[in-house]
């Protein structure tokens, strides 16, 4: 069994939209600016952010819990399950967050699963306007079943 396996991110992406409180207005403005493109994909978000994006832009966004109530962890779990392909997370680097460990866990799991993640407007602009947004994308991720089998045999 191979150490890595190929995963395909489909032409229609499953995009998580997340923002800290001080960045929600910026994310909503970004969503308005990119509404035509975002409408071509499936959108998910943490509770308050998802609701605000939907109310202020009309974009359909499936909401999970608010970040401090486990929403970041729910998005992370969806990445693990293969249900989120892409994360836009406008984080606030100047304000302490009570759920910072959850945010770090979300960023870590996105890295582990080789998921594109933007944590500011410039990066989000670059990702969303990439030619890869309109096509399938193959990438290699760790073969977790093989990894577990190997670890179990060597510990």
Short mmCIF file of C-alpha atoms in Angstrom, two decimals:
data_model
loop_
_atom_site.label_atom_id
_atom_site.label_comp_id
_atom_site.label_asym_id
_atom_site.label_seq_id
_atom_site.Cartn_x
_atom_site.Cartn_y
_atom_site.Cartn_z
CA UNK A 1 0.00 0.00 0.00
CA UNK A 2 1.38 3.40 -0.99
CA UNK A 3 2.48 6.04 1.51
CA UNK A 4 0.50 8.71 -0.38
CA UNK A 5 -2.76 8.65 -2.29
CA UNK A 6 -4.28 10.94 -4.87
CA UNK A 7 -7.29 13.01 -3.89
CA UNK A 8 -9.34 15.02 -6.34
CA UNK A 9 -10.84 18.42 -5.59
CA UNK A 10 -13.77 18.68 -7.98
CA UNK A 11 -14.56 21.46 -10.40
CA UNK A 12 -17.25 22.64 -7.98
CA UNK A 13 -15.46 23.31 -4.72
CA UNK A 14 -16.81 22.91 -1.19
CA UNK A 15 -15.66 26.20 0.34
CA UNK A 16 -15.68 27.03 4.04
CA UNK A 17 -16.08 30.73 4.88
CA UNK A 18 -14.97 31.79 8.36
CA UNK A 19 -14.18 35.15 9.94
CA UNK A 20 -13.34 36.45 13.38
CA UNK A 21 -15.74 39.15 14.62
CA UNK A 22 -13.54 42.08 13.59
CA UNK A 23 -13.17 40.60 10.09
CA UNK A 24 -16.78 39.64 9.34
CA UNK A 25 -17.57 42.88 7.47
CA UNK A 26 -14.41 42.43 5.36
CA UNK A 27 -15.36 38.84 4.49
CA UNK A 28 -18.92 39.87 3.61
CA UNK A 29 -17.56 42.59 1.32
CA UNK A 30 -15.21 40.06 -0.27
CA UNK A 31 -18.13 37.67 -0.81
CA UNK A 32 -20.13 40.45 -2.50
CA UNK A 33 -17.14 41.22 -4.73
CA UNK A 34 -16.81 37.55 -5.73
CA UNK A 35 -20.50 36.59 -5.61
CA UNK A 36 -20.62 35.39 -9.23
CA UNK A 37 -17.74 32.97 -8.67
CA UNK A 38 -18.89 31.84 -5.22
CA UNK A 39 -22.35 31.05 -6.62
CA UNK A 40 -20.72 28.31 -8.72
CA UNK A 41 -19.53 26.43 -5.63
CA UNK A 42 -20.96 24.96 -2.42
CA UNK A 43 -20.50 27.23 0.60
CA UNK A 44 -20.23 26.38 4.29
CA UNK A 45 -19.41 28.51 7.28
CA UNK A 46 -19.33 28.86 11.01
CA UNK A 47 -22.65 29.97 12.50
CA UNK A 48 -22.69 33.74 12.75
CA UNK A 49 -20.51 34.25 9.68
CA UNK A 50 -22.64 31.91 7.55
CA UNK A 51 -25.85 33.62 8.58
CA UNK A 52 -24.46 37.14 7.99
CA UNK A 53 -23.10 36.23 4.55
CA UNK A 54 -26.43 34.72 3.56
CA UNK A 55 -28.46 37.67 4.87
CA UNK A 56 -26.23 40.35 3.35
CA UNK A 57 -25.30 38.76 0.01
CA UNK A 58 -28.02 36.22 -0.71
CA UNK A 59 -25.38 33.49 -1.14
CA UNK A 60 -26.53 30.10 0.16
CA UNK A 61 -24.19 29.12 3.02
CA UNK A 62 -24.71 26.00 5.13
CA UNK A 63 -23.97 27.00 8.70
CA UNK A 64 -22.29 25.04 11.45
CA UNK A 65 -21.90 26.21 15.06
CA UNK A 66 -20.23 29.52 15.83
CA UNK A 67 -16.44 29.23 16.14
CA UNK A 68 -16.32 29.54 19.95
CA UNK A 69 -19.03 26.85 20.19
CA UNK A 70 -17.14 24.32 18.09
CA UNK A 71 -17.78 25.51 14.53
CA UNK A 72 -14.07 25.58 13.65
CA UNK A 73 -13.80 21.99 14.86
CA UNK A 74 -16.86 20.99 12.79
CA UNK A 75 -15.27 22.47 9.66
CA UNK A 76 -12.05 20.62 10.51
CA UNK A 77 -13.99 17.36 10.84
CA UNK A 78 -15.55 17.98 7.42
CA UNK A 79 -12.05 18.41 5.97
CA UNK A 80 -11.07 15.04 7.45
CA UNK A 81 -14.19 13.46 5.94
CA UNK A 82 -13.34 14.90 2.52
CA UNK A 83 -16.34 17.26 2.47
CA UNK A 84 -14.48 20.62 2.52
CA UNK A 85 -11.98 21.36 -0.26
CA UNK A 86 -11.06 24.95 0.39
CA UNK A 87 -11.04 27.36 3.36
CA UNK A 88 -11.32 31.14 3.40
CA UNK A 89 -10.68 32.27 6.98
CA UNK A 90 -10.33 36.00 7.57
CA UNK A 91 -8.59 35.86 10.92
CA UNK A 92 -7.88 38.78 13.19
CA UNK A 93 -4.19 38.70 14.18
CA UNK A 94 -4.53 41.70 16.51
CA UNK A 95 -7.23 40.40 18.87
CA UNK A 96 -6.94 37.46 21.26
CA UNK A 97 -9.50 34.75 20.52
CA UNK A 98 -10.92 32.54 23.29
CA UNK A 99 -11.07 29.60 20.89
CA UNK A 100 -7.55 30.04 19.51
CA UNK A 101 -6.65 26.35 20.06
CA UNK A 102 -9.57 25.41 17.79
CA UNK A 103 -8.35 27.83 15.13
CA UNK A 104 -4.85 26.36 15.31
CA UNK A 105 -6.32 22.85 15.01
CA UNK A 106 -8.32 23.89 11.93
CA UNK A 107 -5.23 25.40 10.27
CA UNK A 108 -3.22 22.29 11.11
CA UNK A 109 -5.80 19.86 9.70
CA UNK A 110 -6.04 21.92 6.49
CA UNK A 111 -2.27 21.54 6.14
CA UNK A 112 -2.35 17.81 6.88
CA UNK A 113 -5.00 17.27 4.18
CA UNK A 114 -3.33 19.69 1.72
CA UNK A 115 -6.41 21.94 1.57
CA UNK A 116 -6.00 25.45 0.11
CA UNK A 117 -6.52 27.97 2.89
CA UNK A 118 -6.51 31.77 2.78
CA UNK A 119 -6.34 33.77 5.98
CA UNK A 120 -6.54 37.24 4.44
CA UNK A 121 -8.14 39.07 1.51
CA UNK A 122 -5.04 39.13 -0.72
CA UNK A 123 -4.56 35.37 -0.49
CA UNK A 124 -8.28 34.75 -0.97
CA UNK A 125 -8.23 36.94 -4.10
CA UNK A 126 -5.28 35.02 -5.52
CA UNK A 127 -6.86 31.63 -4.79
CA UNK A 128 -10.33 32.46 -6.06
CA UNK A 129 -9.05 33.97 -9.31
CA UNK A 130 -6.66 31.06 -9.98
CA UNK A 131 -7.27 29.06 -13.15
CA UNK A 132 -7.48 25.98 -10.87
CA UNK A 133 -10.84 27.22 -9.55
CA UNK A 134 -12.51 26.17 -12.82
CA UNK A 135 -11.14 22.65 -13.01
CA UNK A 136 -10.54 19.48 -11.08
CA UNK A 137 -7.32 19.42 -9.08
CA UNK A 138 -5.42 16.29 -8.14
CA UNK A 139 -3.17 16.37 -5.12
CA UNK A 140 -1.34 13.86 -2.98
CA UNK A 141 -2.25 13.34 0.65
CA UNK A 142 -0.91 10.93 3.23
CA UNK A 143 -2.48 7.48 2.98
CA UNK A 144 -3.78 7.51 6.53
CA UNK A 145 -4.81 3.84 6.56
CA UNK A 146 -1.27 2.83 5.58
CA UNK A 147 0.18 5.29 8.08
CA UNK A 148 -1.91 3.80 10.91
CA UNK A 149 -1.03 0.22 9.88
CA UNK A 150 2.70 1.05 9.79
CA UNK A 151 2.58 2.85 13.12
CA UNK A 152 0.66 -0.01 14.77
CA UNK A 153 3.24 -2.51 13.53
CA UNK A 154 6.26 -0.47 14.66
CA UNK A 155 5.15 0.80 18.10
#
